[in-house]
Amino acid sequence: MTLTQVSGSYVRRMENDEQTVRALIQRSHRGPEDLTLTTGHPRPAPGPGDYLVRVGAAGVNFADVMQARGTYGGGPRAPYVAGFEGAGEIVGAGPDVARPLPPGTHVVGTGPGAFAQYMTMPAAGVLPVPSGWSDAAALGLVLNWATALAALKPLGEVRAGETVLVHAAAGGVGQAAVRLARHYGARVIATASPAKHDAVEALGADAVLDARRPDLAAEVTRLTGGVDLVLESVGRATFRASLSVARPFTGRVVVFGAASGDASLTTHDLVFTHQVQVKGLHIGALAAAAPDRYRSLLAEIEDLVARGVYPPGTPRVRPLAEGPAVLRQLAAGLTRGKHALDPWR
Ligand SMILES: NC(=O)c1ccc[n+]([C@@H]2O[C@H](COP(=O)([O-])OP(=O)(O)OC[C@H]3O[C@@H](n4cnc5c(N)ncnc54)[C@H](OP(=O)(O)O)[C@@H]3O)[C@@H](O)[C@H]2O)c1
């Protein structure tokens, strides 16, 4: 490999036709309708502490839908290169990367502009793609799995024998959460759309319910007698039920998403109706505010990979041009599992 090296930073020398990239650009906040494929977009340059990565596969997440609608807190303002999760080969590094991985290493991480042939990623947050895995198989490691693990362990304090309620259990984070909760010895009650129940049962959930049934809270309480931990990512449609099924005083409700819209909670609710522990989670905020805790989550994920608890992912990979359609399906709740885009197809 030919490298251009300047004061610790480098970028692999590339052909002229690689100075620009194919990318999906979000042009407004009207949603995935205004996400368009562009050629000739300038290739990004790695800033201090960043790797430049040739993207092999980009992960699609519900947060992409929120960013496209302009509802993601602190999200990018249009126009911007969409996507924020990618896996691929390190081809460059900015200055000030501590203990840099060698060029050519495949990594998975997050950073701006993943729906493109090249992206940058803060080096501190990446993990090497596990040996023998494809880039696509590693998607989810630092996002879906780290979020599920943070919700279950440091925040949720799950213990063997406890009962955990996982909403949107057929989704990217949900499937990871079901697997992990089972691994830690919990009994898992899950919710998902009826067409997706088979996928959740296959992961070992003890019961799967339709979150839209009107007696959801009564049914969960009938099955469990009270839930020790709720992983709440659906928001408006499930939040009341989540609060009512959590055991008073000892029950924890970890809130990390609101796919159906925002819900509200008052001090009056907490004092007189739902005496439960409500905890908020944003994995990027955790990585920024508590980097040591985040690194220990990543170390635990590497250990889960090594022990085979975390198998290679099997996302459905589609060409970059299909990104807007994938986002529309995700927004409508029509997907199951992890979805990915190949920027070179
Ligand atoms: N805080 C964090 O750091 C963090 C990190 C990653 C993800 N998240 C959140 O975790 C959740 C899951 O993310 P993901 O990327 O893995 O997505 P996902 O679960 O694959 O997709 C979202 C799922 O939510 C369910 N849903 C329920 N009501 C919905 C509605 N009104 N509209 C659309 N979907 C609805 C659908 O499943 P059913 O059809 O089965 O109901 C849908 O498939 C999202 O809320 C996301 O924002 C948060």
Coordinates of C-alpha atoms and ligand atoms in Angstrom, one line a residue:
M1 CA 0.0 0.0 0.0
T2 CA 1.3 3.5 -0.8
L3 CA 0.8 5.9 2.1
T4 CA 1.0 9.7 2.1
Q5 CA 2.4 10.4 5.6
V6 CA 2.2 13.8 7.3
S7 CA 3.0 14.3 11.1
G8 CA 1.4 11.0 12.2
S9 CA -1.5 11.2 9.9
Y10 CA -1.7 9.4 6.6
V11 CA -4.1 8.7 3.8
R12 CA -3.6 5.8 1.3
R13 CA -2.7 7.2 -2.1
M14 CA -5.8 6.7 -4.3
E15 CA -6.6 6.9 -7.9
N16 CA -8.2 10.1 -9.2
D17 CA -11.5 8.4 -9.5
E18 CA -11.5 7.8 -5.8
Q19 CA -11.1 11.4 -4.8
T20 CA -14.9 11.6 -5.1
V21 CA -17.5 9.1 -3.8
R22 CA -21.0 7.8 -4.3
A23 CA -23.1 8.8 -1.4
L24 CA -26.7 9.1 -0.2
I25 CA -27.4 12.8 0.6
Q26 CA -30.3 13.8 2.8
R27 CA -31.5 17.1 1.3
S28 CA -34.3 18.2 3.7
H29 CA -36.0 17.0 6.9
R30 CA -39.0 15.7 5.0
G31 CA -37.9 12.1 5.7
P32 CA -36.4 9.3 3.5
E33 CA -38.3 10.8 0.5
D34 CA -35.6 13.4 0.3
L35 CA -32.7 11.0 0.4
T36 CA -31.0 10.8 -3.0
L37 CA -28.0 9.0 -4.5
T38 CA -25.2 11.3 -5.7
T39 CA -21.9 10.6 -7.4
G40 CA -18.9 13.0 -7.3
H41 CA -19.3 13.9 -3.6
P42 CA -15.9 14.9 -2.2
R43 CA -14.2 12.1 -0.2
P44 CA -14.1 13.0 3.5
A45 CA -10.7 13.7 5.2
P46 CA -9.9 12.3 8.6
G47 CA -9.8 14.9 11.4
P48 CA -7.8 14.7 14.6
G49 CA -8.4 11.3 16.3
D50 CA -10.2 9.9 13.2
Y51 CA -9.7 7.0 10.9
L52 CA -10.6 7.2 7.2
V53 CA -12.5 4.0 6.3
R54 CA -13.3 2.4 3.0
V55 CA -16.8 1.4 3.8
G56 CA -17.6 -2.3 3.0
A57 CA -21.1 -2.2 4.5
A58 CA -23.2 0.5 6.3
G59 CA -25.7 -0.3 9.0
V60 CA -29.3 1.0 8.7
N61 CA -30.8 2.1 12.0
F62 CA -34.0 3.7 13.3
A63 CA -31.9 6.7 14.2
D64 CA -31.4 7.3 10.4
V65 CA -35.1 7.7 10.1
M66 CA -35.2 10.2 12.9
Q67 CA -32.3 12.1 11.4
A68 CA -34.1 12.2 8.1
R69 CA -37.1 13.7 9.8
G70 CA -35.0 16.1 11.8
T71 CA -36.2 14.7 15.1
Y72 CA -32.9 13.2 16.3
G73 CA -31.5 15.3 19.2
G74 CA -28.3 17.0 18.1
G75 CA -28.5 15.3 14.7
P76 CA -27.0 16.6 11.4
R77 CA -28.8 19.4 9.6
A78 CA -29.7 18.9 5.9
P79 CA -28.0 18.7 3.5
Y80 CA -25.7 15.9 4.9
V81 CA -24.3 12.6 3.9
A82 CA -26.7 10.1 5.6
G83 CA -25.8 7.1 7.7
F84 CA -23.6 6.8 10.8
E85 CA -22.7 3.1 11.3
G86 CA -20.2 1.4 9.0
A87 CA -17.6 -1.4 8.8
G88 CA -14.7 -1.4 6.4
E89 CA -10.9 -1.1 5.9
I90 CA -8.8 1.6 7.5
V91 CA -7.1 3.6 4.7
G92 CA -6.1 6.7 6.5
A93 CA -5.8 8.3 9.9
G94 CA -5.8 11.9 11.1
P95 CA -3.3 13.3 13.6
D96 CA -3.5 12.3 17.3
V97 CA -4.8 8.8 17.0
A98 CA -3.6 7.0 20.1
R99 CA -2.2 3.5 19.4
P100 CA -3.4 3.5 15.8
L101 CA -4.4 0.2 14.3
P102 CA -2.4 -0.7 11.1
P103 CA -3.7 0.4 7.7
G104 CA -5.7 -2.4 6.1
T105 CA -7.3 -3.4 9.4
H106 CA -11.1 -3.9 9.1
V107 CA -13.0 -2.1 11.8
V108 CA -16.6 -1.4 12.8
G109 CA -17.7 1.9 14.3
T110 CA -19.8 5.0 14.0
G111 CA -19.2 8.4 12.5
P112 CA -20.8 10.9 10.1
G113 CA -21.7 9.9 6.5
A114 CA -21.7 6.1 6.5
F115 CA -24.0 5.8 3.4
A116 CA -21.0 6.5 1.2
Q117 CA -17.9 4.7 -0.2
Y118 CA -15.6 6.4 2.4
M119 CA -16.4 7.7 5.9
T120 CA -14.5 8.9 9.0
M121 CA -14.8 7.4 12.4
P122 CA -13.4 8.5 15.8
A123 CA -10.7 5.9 16.4
A124 CA -11.5 5.6 20.1
G125 CA -14.9 4.0 19.4
V126 CA -14.0 1.4 16.8
L127 CA -13.6 -2.4 17.2
P128 CA -11.7 -4.6 14.9
V129 CA -14.0 -6.8 12.7
P130 CA -13.7 -10.2 14.4
S131 CA -11.3 -12.6 12.5
G132 CA -13.0 -14.4 9.7
W133 CA -16.1 -12.2 9.7
S134 CA -17.2 -10.0 6.8
D135 CA -17.7 -6.3 7.3
A136 CA -21.4 -6.7 7.1
A137 CA -21.4 -9.5 9.7
A138 CA -19.8 -7.1 12.2
L139 CA -22.4 -4.3 11.9
G140 CA -24.3 -3.9 15.1
L141 CA -21.3 -4.7 17.4
V142 CA -20.8 -1.2 18.6
L143 CA -24.4 0.0 18.2
N144 CA -27.1 -2.5 18.6
W145 CA -25.2 -4.9 20.9
A146 CA -23.6 -2.1 22.9
T147 CA -27.0 -0.4 23.4
A148 CA -28.6 -3.7 24.4
L149 CA -25.8 -4.6 26.8
A150 CA -25.7 -1.1 28.4
A151 CA -29.5 -1.3 28.9
L152 CA -29.3 -4.7 30.4
K153 CA -26.2 -4.5 32.6
P154 CA -24.8 -1.2 33.8
L155 CA -28.2 0.5 33.7
G156 CA -30.7 -2.4 34.0
E157 CA -28.6 -4.4 36.5
V158 CA -30.1 -7.6 35.2
R159 CA -29.6 -10.7 37.4
A160 CA -30.2 -14.4 36.6
G161 CA -33.8 -15.4 37.3
E162 CA -35.2 -12.0 36.8
T163 CA -37.9 -11.2 34.2
V164 CA -37.1 -8.8 31.4
L165 CA -39.6 -7.2 29.0
V166 CA -38.1 -6.4 25.6
H167 CA -40.1 -4.2 23.2
A168 CA -39.5 -4.2 19.4
A169 CA -37.8 -7.5 20.0
A170 CA -37.5 -8.5 16.3
G171 CA -35.6 -5.3 15.5
G172 CA -31.8 -4.6 15.3
V173 CA -31.4 -3.8 19.0
G174 CA -34.3 -6.0 20.1
Q175 CA -32.8 -9.2 18.8
A176 CA -29.5 -8.5 20.5
A177 CA -31.3 -7.7 23.7
V178 CA -33.3 -11.0 23.7
R179 CA -30.1 -13.0 23.1
L180 CA -28.2 -11.2 25.8
A181 CA -31.0 -11.3 28.4
R182 CA -31.3 -15.1 27.8
H183 CA -27.5 -15.4 28.1
Y184 CA -27.6 -13.6 31.5
G185 CA -30.2 -16.1 32.7
A186 CA -33.3 -13.9 32.5
R187 CA -36.8 -14.9 31.6
V188 CA -37.7 -12.9 28.5
I189 CA -41.2 -11.5 27.6
A190 CA -41.0 -9.8 24.2
T191 CA -43.2 -7.7 22.1
A192 CA -43.2 -7.5 18.3
S193 CA -45.7 -7.4 15.4
P194 CA -47.4 -10.7 14.9
A195 CA -45.7 -11.5 11.6
K196 CA -42.3 -11.3 13.4
H197 CA -43.1 -13.5 16.4
D198 CA -41.4 -16.6 14.9
A199 CA -38.1 -14.7 14.6
V200 CA -38.3 -13.7 18.3
E201 CA -39.3 -17.2 19.5
A202 CA -36.3 -18.6 17.6
L203 CA -34.0 -16.4 19.8
G204 CA -35.3 -18.1 22.9
A205 CA -37.9 -15.6 24.2
D206 CA -40.3 -17.2 26.7
A207 CA -43.4 -15.4 25.4
V208 CA -44.0 -13.0 22.5
L209 CA -46.9 -10.6 22.5
D210 CA -48.3 -8.1 20.1
A211 CA -47.5 -4.6 21.6
R212 CA -50.6 -3.2 19.9
R213 CA -53.0 -5.5 21.9
P214 CA -55.1 -3.2 24.2
D215 CA -54.7 -5.5 27.2
L216 CA -50.9 -5.6 26.9
A217 CA -50.1 -4.5 30.5
A218 CA -52.7 -6.9 32.0
E219 CA -51.4 -9.8 29.9
V220 CA -47.7 -9.2 30.9
T221 CA -48.7 -8.9 34.5
R222 CA -50.7 -12.1 34.3
L223 CA -47.8 -14.0 32.8
T224 CA -45.1 -12.6 35.1
G225 CA -46.6 -11.2 38.3
G226 CA -44.5 -8.1 37.6
V227 CA -41.4 -7.4 35.5
D228 CA -37.9 -6.6 37.0
L229 CA -36.6 -4.7 33.9
V230 CA -38.2 -3.2 30.9
L231 CA -36.2 -2.2 27.8
E232 CA -38.3 0.6 26.4
S233 CA -37.7 1.8 22.9
V234 CA -41.2 2.2 21.4
G235 CA -42.3 5.3 23.4
R236 CA -45.9 6.5 23.1
A237 CA -47.5 3.2 22.2
T238 CA -46.0 1.2 25.0
F239 CA -44.6 3.5 27.7
R240 CA -47.7 3.5 30.0
A241 CA -47.8 -0.4 29.8
S242 CA -44.0 -0.5 30.6
L243 CA -44.5 1.6 33.7
S244 CA -47.4 -0.4 34.9
V245 CA -45.8 -3.8 34.6
A246 CA -42.6 -2.9 36.3
R247 CA -42.4 -4.0 39.9
P248 CA -42.9 -1.1 42.3
F249 CA -39.7 0.2 43.8
T250 CA -37.4 -2.6 42.5
G251 CA -38.5 -2.5 38.8
R252 CA -36.3 -0.6 36.3
V253 CA -37.5 0.9 33.0
V254 CA -34.5 1.8 30.7
V255 CA -35.7 4.2 28.0
F256 CA -33.5 4.4 24.9
G257 CA -36.0 5.1 22.0
A258 CA -39.4 6.3 21.0
A259 CA -40.1 4.7 17.6
S260 CA -43.9 5.4 17.9
G261 CA -43.4 9.0 19.2
D262 CA -42.7 10.7 22.5
A263 CA -44.5 9.8 25.8
S264 CA -44.5 11.9 28.9
L265 CA -44.0 11.2 32.6
T266 CA -44.8 13.5 35.5
T267 CA -43.5 13.8 39.1
H268 CA -47.2 13.0 40.1
D269 CA -47.0 9.7 38.1
L270 CA -43.8 8.7 39.9
V271 CA -45.1 9.6 43.3
F272 CA -48.6 8.3 43.2
T273 CA -48.9 5.8 40.4
H274 CA -45.6 4.3 39.1
Q275 CA -43.0 4.0 41.9
V276 CA -40.4 2.6 39.5
Q277 CA -36.8 3.4 38.5
V278 CA -36.8 5.2 35.1
K279 CA -33.3 5.4 33.5
G280 CA -32.4 7.2 30.2
L281 CA -29.8 5.8 27.8
H282 CA -28.1 7.2 24.7
I283 CA -25.1 5.1 23.7
G284 CA -23.2 8.0 22.1
A285 CA -23.7 10.1 25.1
L286 CA -22.5 7.3 27.4
A287 CA -19.4 6.9 25.2
A288 CA -18.7 10.6 25.5
A289 CA -19.5 11.1 29.2
A290 CA -18.1 7.8 30.5
P291 CA -15.5 6.5 28.0
D292 CA -14.1 4.0 30.4
R293 CA -17.5 2.4 31.0
Y294 CA -18.1 2.4 27.2
R295 CA -14.7 0.7 26.6
S296 CA -15.6 -1.9 29.1
L297 CA -18.9 -2.6 27.3
L298 CA -16.9 -3.0 24.1
A299 CA -14.4 -5.4 25.9
E300 CA -17.4 -7.4 27.1
I301 CA -18.8 -7.6 23.6
E302 CA -15.4 -8.8 22.3
D303 CA -15.5 -11.5 25.0
L304 CA -19.0 -12.5 24.0
V305 CA -17.8 -12.8 20.4
A306 CA -14.8 -15.0 21.5
R307 CA -17.2 -17.3 23.5
G308 CA -19.6 -17.6 20.6
V309 CA -22.5 -16.0 22.4
Y310 CA -22.4 -13.3 19.8
P311 CA -22.5 -15.0 16.4
P312 CA -21.6 -13.2 13.1
G313 CA -24.5 -11.0 12.1
T314 CA -26.6 -11.8 9.0
P315 CA -27.9 -8.5 7.9
R316 CA -29.8 -8.2 4.6
V317 CA -27.4 -6.2 2.4
R318 CA -28.7 -4.1 -0.4
P319 CA -27.2 -1.7 -3.0
L320 CA -26.8 1.9 -1.9
A321 CA -29.5 3.1 -4.3
E322 CA -32.1 1.1 -2.3
G323 CA -31.3 3.0 0.9
P324 CA -34.3 5.3 0.7
A325 CA -36.6 2.3 0.3
V326 CA -35.0 0.5 3.2
L327 CA -35.4 3.6 5.4
R328 CA -39.1 3.9 4.4
Q329 CA -39.6 0.2 5.4
L330 CA -37.9 0.7 8.7
A331 CA -39.9 3.8 9.4
A332 CA -43.1 1.8 8.7
G333 CA -42.1 -1.0 11.1
L334 CA -41.9 -3.4 8.1
T335 CA -38.4 -4.7 8.7
R336 CA -37.0 -7.4 11.0
G337 CA -33.4 -7.8 12.1
K338 CA -30.5 -5.8 10.8
H339 CA -30.4 -4.1 7.4
A340 CA -27.3 -2.9 5.6
L341 CA -26.2 -1.0 2.4
D342 CA -23.2 -1.8 0.2
P343 CA -21.9 1.5 -1.2
W344 CA -20.0 -0.2 -4.0
R345 CA -23.1 -1.9 -5.5
Ligands
LIG1 N1 -30.5 5.4 22.7 C1 -29.6 4.8 22.0 O1 -28.4 4.9 22.1 C2 -30.1 3.9 20.9 C3 -29.2 3.1 20.1 C4 -29.7 2.3 19.1 C5 -31.1 2.3 18.9 N2 -31.9 3.0 19.7 C6 -33.4 3.0 19.6 O2 -33.8 1.6 19.7 C7 -34.9 1.3 18.9 C8 -34.6 0.2 18.0 O3 -33.7 0.6 17.0 P1 -33.3 -0.2 15.7 O4 -32.5 0.6 14.8 O5 -32.9 -1.6 16.2 O6 -34.8 -0.3 15.0 P2 -35.7 -1.6 14.8 O7 -36.1 -2.1 16.2 O8 -35.1 -2.5 13.8 O9 -37.0 -0.9 14.2 C9 -37.9 -0.2 15.0 C10 -39.1 -1.2 15.4 O10 -39.9 -0.5 16.3 C11 -41.2 -1.0 16.3 N3 -42.3 0.0 16.3 C12 -43.2 0.1 17.2 N4 -44.0 1.1 16.9 C13 -43.6 1.7 15.8 C14 -44.0 2.8 15.0 N5 -45.0 3.5 15.3 N6 -43.2 3.1 13.9 C15 -42.2 2.4 13.6 N7 -41.7 1.3 14.3 C16 -42.4 1.0 15.4 C17 -41.3 -1.9 15.0 O11 -41.3 -3.3 15.4 P3 -42.6 -4.1 15.6 O12 -43.2 -4.1 14.2 O13 -42.2 -5.5 16.0 O14 -43.5 -3.4 16.6 C18 -40.0 -1.5 14.3 O15 -39.6 -2.6 13.5 C19 -35.3 2.7 18.2 O16 -36.2 3.3 19.0 C20 -34.0 3.4 18.2 O17 -34.1 4.8 18.1 C21 -31.5 3.8 20.6

